[in-house]
PDB file as gemmi writes it, atoms N, CA and C in Angstrom:
CRYST1    1.000    1.000    1.000  90.00  90.00  90.00 P 1                      
ATOM      1  N   MET A   1      73.092  34.524 166.163  1.00  0.00           N  
ATOM      2  CA  MET A   1      72.086  35.382 165.559  1.00  0.00           C  
ATOM      3  C   MET A   1      72.786  36.609 164.971  1.00  0.00           C  
ATOM      4  N   THR A   2      72.461  36.965 163.723  1.00  0.00           N  
ATOM      5  CA  THR A   2      73.094  38.114 163.069  1.00  0.00           C  
ATOM      6  C   THR A   2      72.409  39.410 163.499  1.00  0.00           C  
ATOM      7  N   SER A   3      73.058  40.527 163.151  1.00  0.00           N  
ATOM      8  CA  SER A   3      72.532  41.822 163.594  1.00  0.00           C  
ATOM      9  C   SER A   3      71.188  42.142 162.946  1.00  0.00           C  
ATOM     10  N   TRP A   4      70.962  41.722 161.696  1.00  0.00           N  
ATOM     11  CA  TRP A   4      69.683  42.036 161.060  1.00  0.00           C  
ATOM     12  C   TRP A   4      68.559  41.201 161.649  1.00  0.00           C  
ATOM     13  N   GLN A   5      68.890  40.046 162.213  1.00  0.00           N  
ATOM     14  CA  GLN A   5      67.864  39.226 162.847  1.00  0.00           C  
ATOM     15  C   GLN A   5      67.475  39.790 164.208  1.00  0.00           C  
ATOM     16  N   LYS A   6      68.354  40.548 164.813  1.00  0.00           N  
ATOM     17  CA  LYS A   6      68.072  41.130 166.120  1.00  0.00           C  
ATOM     18  C   LYS A   6      67.133  42.334 166.019  1.00  0.00           C  
ATOM     19  N   ARG A   7      67.065  42.937 164.866  1.00  0.00           N  
ATOM     20  CA  ARG A   7      66.218  44.119 164.702  1.00  0.00           C  
ATOM     21  C   ARG A   7      64.754  43.715 164.768  1.00  0.00           C  
ATOM     22  N   PRO A   8      63.938  44.601 165.270  1.00  0.00           N  
ATOM     23  CA  PRO A   8      62.513  44.269 165.348  1.00  0.00           C  
ATOM     24  C   PRO A   8      61.888  44.174 163.960  1.00  0.00           C  
ATOM     25  N   ALA A   9      60.905  43.335 163.833  1.00  0.00           N  
ATOM     26  CA  ALA A   9      60.225  43.111 162.553  1.00  0.00           C  
ATOM     27  C   ALA A   9      59.482  44.357 162.094  1.00  0.00           C  
ATOM     28  N   GLN A  10      59.187  45.264 162.991  1.00  0.00           N  
ATOM     29  CA  GLN A  10      58.449  46.476 162.627  1.00  0.00           C  
ATOM     30  C   GLN A  10      59.258  47.371 161.688  1.00  0.00           C  
ATOM     31  N   MET A  11      60.573  47.290 161.744  1.00  0.00           N  
ATOM     32  CA  MET A  11      61.411  48.132 160.885  1.00  0.00           C  
ATOM     33  C   MET A  11      61.225  47.772 159.417  1.00  0.00           C  
ATOM     34  N   HIS A  12      60.915  46.546 159.123  1.00  0.00           N  
ATOM     35  CA  HIS A  12      60.801  46.088 157.747  1.00  0.00           C  
ATOM     36  C   HIS A  12      59.403  46.299 157.175  1.00  0.00           C  
ATOM     37  N   ARG A  13      58.467  46.701 157.963  1.00  0.00           N  
ATOM     38  CA  ARG A  13      57.090  46.878 157.495  1.00  0.00           C  
ATOM     39  C   ARG A  13      56.927  48.083 156.587  1.00  0.00           C  
ATOM     40  N   HIS A  14      57.746  49.094 156.768  1.00  0.00           N  
ATOM     41  CA  HIS A  14      57.561  50.366 156.059  1.00  0.00           C  
ATOM     42  C   HIS A  14      58.556  50.563 154.919  1.00  0.00           C  
ATOM     43  N   LEU A  15      59.170  49.529 154.446  1.00  0.00           N  
ATOM     44  CA  LEU A  15      60.106  49.667 153.339  1.00  0.00           C  
ATOM     45  C   LEU A  15      59.356  49.987 152.050  1.00  0.00           C  
ATOM     46  N   PRO A  16      59.915  50.881 151.201  1.00  0.00           N  
ATOM     47  CA  PRO A  16      59.236  51.198 149.941  1.00  0.00           C  
ATOM     48  C   PRO A  16      59.230  49.982 149.024  1.00  0.00           C  
ATOM     49  N   GLY A  17      58.105  49.744 148.384  1.00  0.00           N  
ATOM     50  CA  GLY A  17      57.980  48.617 147.461  1.00  0.00           C  
ATOM     51  C   GLY A  17      57.794  47.281 148.148  1.00  0.00           C  
ATOM     52  N   LYS A  18      57.470  47.290 149.418  1.00  0.00           N  
ATOM     53  CA  LYS A  18      57.296  46.040 150.164  1.00  0.00           C  
ATOM     54  C   LYS A  18      56.139  45.250 149.563  1.00  0.00           C  
ATOM     55  N   GLY A  19      56.391  43.992 149.291  1.00  0.00           N  
ATOM     56  CA  GLY A  19      55.363  43.128 148.755  1.00  0.00           C  
ATOM     57  C   GLY A  19      55.248  43.159 147.240  1.00  0.00           C  
ATOM     58  N   GLN A  20      56.021  44.010 146.587  1.00  0.00           N  
ATOM     59  CA  GLN A  20      55.978  44.094 145.132  1.00  0.00           C  
ATOM     60  C   GLN A  20      57.178  43.348 144.555  1.00  0.00           C  
ATOM     61  N   PRO A  21      57.010  42.754 143.374  1.00  0.00           N  
ATOM     62  CA  PRO A  21      58.140  42.034 142.784  1.00  0.00           C  
ATOM     63  C   PRO A  21      59.229  43.006 142.326  1.00  0.00           C  
ATOM     64  N   LEU A  22      60.461  42.555 142.379  1.00  0.00           N  
ATOM     65  CA  LEU A  22      61.574  43.369 141.919  1.00  0.00           C  
ATOM     66  C   LEU A  22      61.611  43.370 140.399  1.00  0.00           C  
ATOM     67  N   ASP A  23      61.926  44.521 139.827  1.00  0.00           N  
ATOM     68  CA  ASP A  23      62.046  44.623 138.368  1.00  0.00           C  
ATOM     69  C   ASP A  23      63.514  44.420 137.999  1.00  0.00           C  
ATOM     70  N   LEU A  24      63.861  43.195 137.653  1.00  0.00           N  
ATOM     71  CA  LEU A  24      65.232  42.861 137.284  1.00  0.00           C  
ATOM     72  C   LEU A  24      65.351  42.551 135.798  1.00  0.00           C  
ATOM     73  N   HIS A  25      64.374  42.977 135.020  1.00  0.00           N  
ATOM     74  CA  HIS A  25      64.353  42.668 133.592  1.00  0.00           C  
ATOM     75  C   HIS A  25      65.619  43.200 132.901  1.00  0.00           C  
ATOM     76  N   GLY A  26      65.933  44.456 133.110  1.00  0.00           N  
ATOM     77  CA  GLY A  26      67.105  45.043 132.467  1.00  0.00           C  
ATOM     78  C   GLY A  26      68.412  44.520 133.031  1.00  0.00           C  
ATOM     79  N   TYR A  27      68.399  44.130 134.290  1.00  0.00           N  
ATOM     80  CA  TYR A  27      69.630  43.659 134.929  1.00  0.00           C  
ATOM     81  C   TYR A  27      70.102  42.353 134.313  1.00  0.00           C  
ATOM     82  N   PHE A  28      69.216  41.417 134.113  1.00  0.00           N  
ATOM     83  CA  PHE A  28      69.622  40.111 133.614  1.00  0.00           C  
ATOM     84  C   PHE A  28      69.795  40.081 132.098  1.00  0.00           C  
ATOM     85  N   HIS A  29      69.329  41.102 131.397  1.00  0.00           N  
ATOM     86  CA  HIS A  29      69.543  41.142 129.958  1.00  0.00           C  
ATOM     87  C   HIS A  29      70.887  41.757 129.595  1.00  0.00           C  
ATOM     88  N   ALA A  30      71.574  42.344 130.547  1.00  0.00           N  
ATOM     89  CA  ALA A  30      72.908  42.886 130.288  1.00  0.00           C  
ATOM     90  C   ALA A  30      73.929  41.761 130.410  1.00  0.00           C  
ATOM     91  N   ASP A  31      75.021  41.915 129.676  1.00  0.00           N  
ATOM     92  CA  ASP A  31      76.090  40.925 129.765  1.00  0.00           C  
ATOM     93  C   ASP A  31      76.697  40.951 131.164  1.00  0.00           C  
ATOM     94  N   PRO A  32      77.158  39.809 131.654  1.00  0.00           N  
ATOM     95  CA  PRO A  32      77.790  39.799 132.980  1.00  0.00           C  
ATOM     96  C   PRO A  32      78.991  40.740 133.056  1.00  0.00           C  
ATOM     97  N   GLU A  33      79.740  40.852 131.954  1.00  0.00           N  
ATOM     98  CA  GLU A  33      80.890  41.763 131.960  1.00  0.00           C  
ATOM     99  C   GLU A  33      80.438  43.210 132.112  1.00  0.00           C  
ATOM    100  N   GLN A  34      79.317  43.545 131.462  1.00  0.00           N  
ATOM    101  CA  GLN A  34      78.806  44.906 131.566  1.00  0.00           C  
ATOM    102  C   GLN A  34      78.295  45.186 132.972  1.00  0.00           C  
ATOM    103  N   ARG A  35      77.681  44.191 133.602  1.00  0.00           N  
ATOM    104  CA  ARG A  35      77.204  44.383 134.976  1.00  0.00           C  
ATOM    105  C   ARG A  35      78.380  44.631 135.905  1.00  0.00           C  
ATOM    106  N   VAL A  36      79.445  43.845 135.734  1.00  0.00           N  
ATOM    107  CA  VAL A  36      80.626  44.011 136.590  1.00  0.00           C  
ATOM    108  C   VAL A  36      81.270  45.369 136.329  1.00  0.00           C  
ATOM    109  N   ALA A  37      81.408  45.727 135.053  1.00  0.00           N  
ATOM    110  CA  ALA A  37      82.022  47.012 134.718  1.00  0.00           C  
ATOM    111  C   ALA A  37      81.185  48.170 135.256  1.00  0.00           C  
ATOM    112  N   GLY A  38      79.873  48.082 135.097  1.00  0.00           N  
ATOM    113  CA  GLY A  38      79.000  49.132 135.616  1.00  0.00           C  
ATOM    114  C   GLY A  38      79.085  49.245 137.123  1.00  0.00           C  
ATOM    115  N   ARG A  39      79.150  48.116 137.777  1.00  0.00           N  
ATOM    116  CA  ARG A  39      79.249  48.124 139.241  1.00  0.00           C  
ATOM    117  C   ARG A  39      80.571  48.743 139.689  1.00  0.00           C  
ATOM    118  N   LEU A  40      81.657  48.372 139.032  1.00  0.00           N  
ATOM    119  CA  LEU A  40      82.958  48.950 139.376  1.00  0.00           C  
ATOM    120  C   LEU A  40      82.971  50.459 139.140  1.00  0.00           C  
ATOM    121  N   MET A  41      82.371  50.890 138.041  1.00  0.00           N  
ATOM    122  CA  MET A  41      82.343  52.322 137.755  1.00  0.00           C  
ATOM    123  C   MET A  41      81.504  53.074 138.783  1.00  0.00           C  
ATOM    124  N   ARG A  42      80.359  52.525 139.158  1.00  0.00           N  
ATOM    125  CA  ARG A  42      79.514  53.177 140.167  1.00  0.00           C  
ATOM    126  C   ARG A  42      80.204  53.213 141.520  1.00  0.00           C  
ATOM    127  N   ASP A  43      80.841  52.112 141.895  1.00  0.00           N  
ATOM    128  CA  ASP A  43      81.493  52.050 143.202  1.00  0.00           C  
ATOM    129  C   ASP A  43      82.667  53.017 143.308  1.00  0.00           C  
ATOM    130  N   ASN A  44      83.306  53.319 142.198  1.00  0.00           N  
ATOM    131  CA  ASN A  44      84.476  54.193 142.208  1.00  0.00           C  
ATOM    132  C   ASN A  44      84.190  55.583 141.656  1.00  0.00           C  
ATOM    133  N   ASP A  45      82.915  55.922 141.493  1.00  0.00           N  
ATOM    134  CA  ASP A  45      82.490  57.246 141.003  1.00  0.00           C  
ATOM    135  C   ASP A  45      83.158  57.608 139.679  1.00  0.00           C  
ATOM    136  N   ILE A  46      83.158  56.671 138.750  1.00  0.00           N  
ATOM    137  CA  ILE A  46      83.723  56.896 137.423  1.00  0.00           C  
ATOM    138  C   ILE A  46      82.569  56.998 136.434  1.00  0.00           C  
ATOM    139  N   LEU A  47      82.632  58.013 135.588  1.00  0.00           N  
ATOM    140  CA  LEU A  47      81.609  58.195 134.561  1.00  0.00           C  
ATOM    141  C   LEU A  47      82.068  57.547 133.260  1.00  0.00           C  
ATOM    142  N   PRO A  48      81.126  57.121 132.434  1.00  0.00           N  
ATOM    143  CA  PRO A  48      81.505  56.687 131.086  1.00  0.00           C  
ATOM    144  C   PRO A  48      82.168  57.849 130.340  1.00  0.00           C  
ATOM    145  N   GLN A  49      83.039  57.531 129.400  1.00  0.00           N  
ATOM    146  CA  GLN A  49      83.847  58.556 128.738  1.00  0.00           C  
ATOM    147  C   GLN A  49      83.024  59.676 128.105  1.00  0.00           C  
ATOM    148  N   PRO A  50      81.915  59.401 127.397  1.00  0.00           N  
ATOM    149  CA  PRO A  50      81.145  60.524 126.829  1.00  0.00           C  
ATOM    150  C   PRO A  50      80.599  61.472 127.904  1.00  0.00           C  
ATOM    151  N   LEU A  51      80.165  60.923 129.025  1.00  0.00           N  
ATOM    152  CA  LEU A  51      79.659  61.783 130.099  1.00  0.00           C  
ATOM    153  C   LEU A  51      80.793  62.553 130.764  1.00  0.00           C  
ATOM    154  N   GLN A  52      81.950  61.920 130.919  1.00  0.00           N  
ATOM    155  CA  GLN A  52      83.104  62.611 131.492  1.00  0.00           C  
ATOM    156  C   GLN A  52      83.555  63.739 130.566  1.00  0.00           C  
ATOM    157  N   ASP A  53      83.528  63.490 129.260  1.00  0.00           N  
ATOM    158  CA  ASP A  53      83.888  64.536 128.299  1.00  0.00           C  
ATOM    159  C   ASP A  53      82.927  65.715 128.391  1.00  0.00           C  
ATOM    160  N   ARG A  54      81.643  65.432 128.539  1.00  0.00           N  
ATOM    161  CA  ARG A  54      80.651  66.504 128.665  1.00  0.00           C  
ATOM    162  C   ARG A  54      80.894  67.308 129.939  1.00  0.00           C  
ATOM    163  N   ARG A  55      81.169  66.616 131.039  1.00  0.00           N  
ATOM    164  CA  ARG A  55      81.432  67.308 132.304  1.00  0.00           C  
ATOM    165  C   ARG A  55      82.678  68.182 132.175  1.00  0.00           C  
ATOM    166  N   ASP A  56      83.734  67.646 131.554  1.00  0.00           N  
ATOM    167  CA  ASP A  56      84.956  68.425 131.367  1.00  0.00           C  
ATOM    168  C   ASP A  56      84.698  69.653 130.501  1.00  0.00           C  
ATOM    169  N   ALA A  57      83.900  69.490 129.445  1.00  0.00           N  
ATOM    170  CA  ALA A  57      83.589  70.619 128.568  1.00  0.00           C  
ATOM    171  C   ALA A  57      82.822  71.701 129.324  1.00  0.00           C  
ATOM    172  N   GLU A  58      81.894  71.314 130.176  1.00  0.00           N  
ATOM    173  CA  GLU A  58      81.141  72.300 130.959  1.00  0.00           C  
ATOM    174  C   GLU A  58      82.056  73.041 131.927  1.00  0.00           C  
ATOM    175  N   ILE A  59      82.976  72.319 132.549  1.00  0.00           N  
ATOM    176  CA  ILE A  59      83.916  72.956 133.477  1.00  0.00           C  
ATOM    177  C   ILE A  59      84.797  73.948 132.722  1.00  0.00           C  
ATOM    178  N   HIS A  60      85.307  73.541 131.559  1.00  0.00           N  
ATOM    179  CA  HIS A  60      86.156  74.435 130.776  1.00  0.00           C  
ATOM    180  C   HIS A  60      85.380  75.654 130.279  1.00  0.00           C  
ATOM    181  N   ARG A  61      84.128  75.461 129.889  1.00  0.00           N  
ATOM    182  CA  ARG A  61      83.318  76.587 129.433  1.00  0.00           C  
ATOM    183  C   ARG A  61      83.117  77.599 130.566  1.00  0.00           C  
ATOM    184  N   GLU A  62      82.875  77.123 131.773  1.00  0.00           N  
ATOM    185  CA  GLU A  62      82.716  78.026 132.915  1.00  0.00           C  
ATOM    186  C   GLU A  62      84.013  78.768 133.206  1.00  0.00           C  
ATOM    187  N   GLN A  63      85.146  78.069 133.101  1.00  0.00           N  
ATOM    188  CA  GLN A  63      86.433  78.715 133.343  1.00  0.00           C  
ATOM    189  C   GLN A  63      86.711  79.793 132.300  1.00  0.00           C  
ATOM    190  N   VAL A  64      86.412  79.502 131.038  1.00  0.00           N  
ATOM    191  CA  VAL A  64      86.637  80.481 129.973  1.00  0.00           C  
ATOM    192  C   VAL A  64      85.710  81.678 130.152  1.00  0.00           C  
ATOM    193  N   SER A  65      84.465  81.441 130.534  1.00  0.00           N  
ATOM    194  CA  SER A  65      83.533  82.551 130.762  1.00  0.00           C  
ATOM    195  C   SER A  65      84.032  83.454 131.882  1.00  0.00           C  
ATOM    196  N   ALA A  66      84.546  82.857 132.948  1.00  0.00           N  
ATOM    197  CA  ALA A  66      85.082  83.653 134.052  1.00  0.00           C  
ATOM    198  C   ALA A  66      86.311  84.436 133.603  1.00  0.00           C  
ATOM    199  N   LEU A  67      87.165  83.821 132.802  1.00  0.00           N  
ATOM    200  CA  LEU A  67      88.353  84.503 132.300  1.00  0.00           C  
ATOM    201  C   LEU A  67      87.977  85.662 131.380  1.00  0.00           C  
ATOM    202  N   ILE A  68      86.988  85.464 130.532  1.00  0.00           N  
ATOM    203  CA  ILE A  68      86.534  86.538 129.640  1.00  0.00           C  
ATOM    204  C   ILE A  68      85.988  87.704 130.453  1.00  0.00           C  
ATOM    205  N   GLU A  69      85.203  87.408 131.467  1.00  0.00           N  
ATOM    206  CA  GLU A  69      84.633  88.477 132.296  1.00  0.00           C  
ATOM    207  C   GLU A  69      85.729  89.241 133.031  1.00  0.00           C  
ATOM    208  N   THR A  70      86.719  88.529 133.552  1.00  0.00           N  
ATOM    209  CA  THR A  70      87.833  89.180 134.241  1.00  0.00           C  
ATOM    210  C   THR A  70      88.616  90.059 133.273  1.00  0.00           C  
ATOM    211  N   THR A  71      88.860  89.564 132.077  1.00  0.00           N  
ATOM    212  CA  THR A  71      89.603  90.329 131.073  1.00  0.00           C  
ATOM    213  C   THR A  71      88.827  91.574 130.661  1.00  0.00           C  
ATOM    214  N   ARG A  72      87.523  91.457 130.488  1.00  0.00           N  
ATOM    215  CA  ARG A  72      86.708  92.632 130.144  1.00  0.00           C  
ATOM    216  C   ARG A  72      86.793  93.698 131.227  1.00  0.00           C  
ATOM    217  N   LEU A  73      86.745  93.269 132.474  1.00  0.00           N  
ATOM    218  CA  LEU A  73      86.834  94.219 133.581  1.00  0.00           C  
ATOM    219  C   LEU A  73      88.194  94.911 133.593  1.00  0.00           C  
ATOM    220  N   GLU A  74      89.263  94.137 133.409  1.00  0.00           N  
ATOM    221  CA  GLU A  74      90.602  94.724 133.377  1.00  0.00           C  
ATOM    222  C   GLU A  74      90.741  95.709 132.219  1.00  0.00           C  
ATOM    223  N   LEU A  75      90.201  95.356 131.062  1.00  0.00           N  
ATOM    224  CA  LEU A  75      90.289  96.251 129.907  1.00  0.00           C  
ATOM    225  C   LEU A  75      89.497  97.537 130.119  1.00  0.00           C  
ATOM    226  N   SER A  76      88.352  97.443 130.769  1.00  0.00           N  
ATOM    227  CA  SER A  76      87.576  98.661 131.010  1.00  0.00           C  
ATOM    228  C   SER A  76      88.302  99.576 131.993  1.00  0.00           C  
ATOM    229  N   VAL A  77      88.996  99.001 132.968  1.00  0.00           N  
ATOM    230  CA  VAL A  77      89.781  99.818 133.903  1.00  0.00           C  
ATOM    231  C   VAL A  77      90.930 100.489 133.157  1.00  0.00           C  
ATOM    232  N   ARG A  78      91.602  99.741 132.299  1.00  0.00           N  
ATOM    233  CA  ARG A  78      92.711 100.318 131.530  1.00  0.00           C  
ATOM    234  C   ARG A  78      92.216 101.404 130.578  1.00  0.00           C  
ATOM    235  N   ARG A  79      91.079 101.185 129.940  1.00  0.00           N  
ATOM    236  CA  ARG A  79      90.515 102.188 129.036  1.00  0.00           C  
ATOM    237  C   ARG A  79      90.207 103.472 129.803  1.00  0.00           C  
ATOM    238  N   PHE A  80      89.648 103.336 130.999  1.00  0.00           N  
ATOM    239  CA  PHE A  80      89.343 104.504 131.823  1.00  0.00           C  
ATOM    240  C   PHE A  80      90.630 105.245 132.178  1.00  0.00           C  
ATOM    241  N   ASN A  81      91.668 104.495 132.560  1.00  0.00           N  
ATOM    242  CA  ASN A  81      92.946 105.132 132.913  1.00  0.00           C  
ATOM    243  C   ASN A  81      93.557 105.854 131.716  1.00  0.00           C  
ATOM    244  N   ILE A  82      93.487 105.263 130.537  1.00  0.00           N  
ATOM    245  CA  ILE A  82      94.019 105.900 129.332  1.00  0.00           C  
ATOM    246  C   ILE A  82      93.248 107.174 129.019  1.00  0.00           C  
ATOM    247  N   GLU A  83      91.931 107.137 129.162  1.00  0.00           N  
ATOM    248  CA  GLU A  83      91.129 108.335 128.909  1.00  0.00           C  
ATOM    249  C   GLU A  83      91.472 109.437 129.901  1.00  0.00           C  
ATOM    250  N   GLN A  84      91.712 109.074 131.146  1.00  0.00           N  
ATOM    251  CA  GLN A  84      92.085 110.072 132.152  1.00  0.00           C  
ATOM    252  C   GLN A  84      93.444 110.684 131.824  1.00  0.00           C  
ATOM    253  N   LEU A  85      94.397 109.838 131.435  1.00  0.00           N  
ATOM    254  CA  LEU A  85      95.714 110.355 131.066  1.00  0.00           C  
ATOM    255  C   LEU A  85      95.626 111.219 129.812  1.00  0.00           C  
ATOM    256  N   GLY A  86      94.821 110.814 128.864  1.00  0.00           N  
ATOM    257  CA  GLY A  86      94.651 111.610 127.644  1.00  0.00           C  
ATOM    258  C   GLY A  86      94.057 112.968 127.949  1.00  0.00           C  
ATOM    259  N   ALA A  87      93.125 113.025 128.887  1.00  0.00           N  
ATOM    260  CA  ALA A  87      92.516 114.303 129.260  1.00  0.00           C  
ATOM    261  C   ALA A  87      93.535 115.206 129.941  1.00  0.00           C  
ATOM    262  N   CYS A  88      94.452 114.627 130.695  1.00  0.00           N  
ATOM    263  CA  CYS A  88      95.479 115.429 131.364  1.00  0.00           C  
ATOM    264  C   CYS A  88      96.517 115.942 130.368  1.00  0.00           C  
ATOM    265  N   LEU A  89      96.828 115.176 129.352  1.00  0.00           N  
ATOM    266  CA  LEU A  89      97.876 115.548 128.404  1.00  0.00           C  
ATOM    267  C   LEU A  89      97.394 116.518 127.343  1.00  0.00           C  
ATOM    268  N   SER A  90      96.171 116.437 126.942  1.00  0.00           N  
ATOM    269  CA  SER A  90      95.684 117.354 125.903  1.00  0.00           C  
ATOM    270  C   SER A  90      95.058 118.570 126.571  1.00  0.00           C  
ATOM    271  N   PRO A  91      95.485 119.740 126.152  1.00  0.00           N  
ATOM    272  CA  PRO A  91      94.917 120.954 126.764  1.00  0.00           C  
ATOM    273  C   PRO A  91      93.480 121.144 126.299  1.00  0.00           C  
ATOM    274  N   SER A  92      92.675 121.615 127.213  1.00  0.00           N  
ATOM    275  CA  SER A  92      91.270 121.830 126.878  1.00  0.00           C  
ATOM    276  C   SER A  92      91.093 123.107 126.053  1.00  0.00           C  
ATOM    277  N   GLU A  93      91.928 124.115 126.284  1.00  0.00           N  
ATOM    278  CA  GLU A  93      91.866 125.364 125.520  1.00  0.00           C  
ATOM    279  C   GLU A  93      93.225 125.599 124.862  1.00  0.00           C  
ATOM    280  N   PRO A  94      93.234 126.125 123.681  1.00  0.00           N  
ATOM    281  CA  PRO A  94      94.537 126.414 123.055  1.00  0.00           C  
ATOM    282  C   PRO A  94      95.263 127.507 123.835  1.00  0.00           C  
ATOM    283  N   GLN A  95      96.552 127.351 123.960  1.00  0.00           N  
ATOM    284  CA  GLN A  95      97.343 128.339 124.693  1.00  0.00           C  
ATOM    285  C   GLN A  95      97.669 129.502 123.754  1.00  0.00           C  
ATOM    286  N   THR A  96      97.354 130.718 124.185  1.00  0.00           N  
ATOM    287  CA  THR A  96      97.586 131.894 123.340  1.00  0.00           C  
ATOM    288  C   THR A  96      98.875 132.606 123.703  1.00  0.00           C  
ATOM    289  N   ASP A  97      99.427 132.348 124.858  1.00  0.00           N  
ATOM    290  CA  ASP A  97     100.629 133.055 125.265  1.00  0.00           C  
ATOM    291  C   ASP A  97     101.902 132.411 124.717  1.00  0.00           C  
ATOM    292  N   THR A  98     101.787 131.305 124.046  1.00  0.00           N  
ATOM    293  CA  THR A  98     102.960 130.654 123.486  1.00  0.00           C  
ATOM    294  C   THR A  98     103.209 131.227 122.097  1.00  0.00           C  
ATOM    295  N   PRO A  99     104.394 131.727 121.859  1.00  0.00           N  
ATOM    296  CA  PRO A  99     104.663 132.298 120.534  1.00  0.00           C  
ATOM    297  C   PRO A  99     104.757 131.210 119.471  1.00  0.00           C  
ATOM    298  N   VAL A 100     104.264 131.534 118.331  1.00  0.00           N  
ATOM    299  CA  VAL A 100     104.315 130.616 117.206  1.00  0.00           C  
ATOM    300  C   VAL A 100     105.337 131.172 116.227  1.00  0.00           C  
ATOM    301  N   TYR A 101     106.321 130.397 115.902  1.00  0.00           N  
ATOM    302  CA  TYR A 101     107.360 130.834 114.983  1.00  0.00           C  
ATOM    303  C   TYR A 101     107.058 130.312 113.601  1.00  0.00           C  
ATOM    304  N   MET A 102     107.120 131.205 112.671  1.00  0.00           N  
ATOM    305  CA  MET A 102     106.889 130.810 111.288  1.00  0.00           C  
ATOM    306  C   MET A 102     108.173 131.050 110.524  1.00  0.00           C  
ATOM    307  N   SER A 103     108.499 130.160 109.711  1.00  0.00           N  
ATOM    308  CA  SER A 103     109.716 130.369 108.944  1.00  0.00           C  
ATOM    309  C   SER A 103     109.430 130.600 107.493  1.00  0.00           C  
TER     310      SER A 103                                                      
END                                                                             
């Protein structure tokens, strides 16, 4: 006796779609090679090339967006530092005690 035969019959009473015919219309209209290829791709978590390209593009777009945001933050910090240094280097009031030589 197999393991599925040992299970109580009550377990099979509540299966979804019990008593309804299976819809295999699309399955049998596909070529056998396509069914095998689709099964292999599903079993190995492989996407068709157009879908894989779309996924790769989305990943790259997210990476570029993160890089742009990081670069903007770094540039704003550098701009702030330059403004602070500029404020320290330029005198706020003209110095009057420095002699001006005219030739």
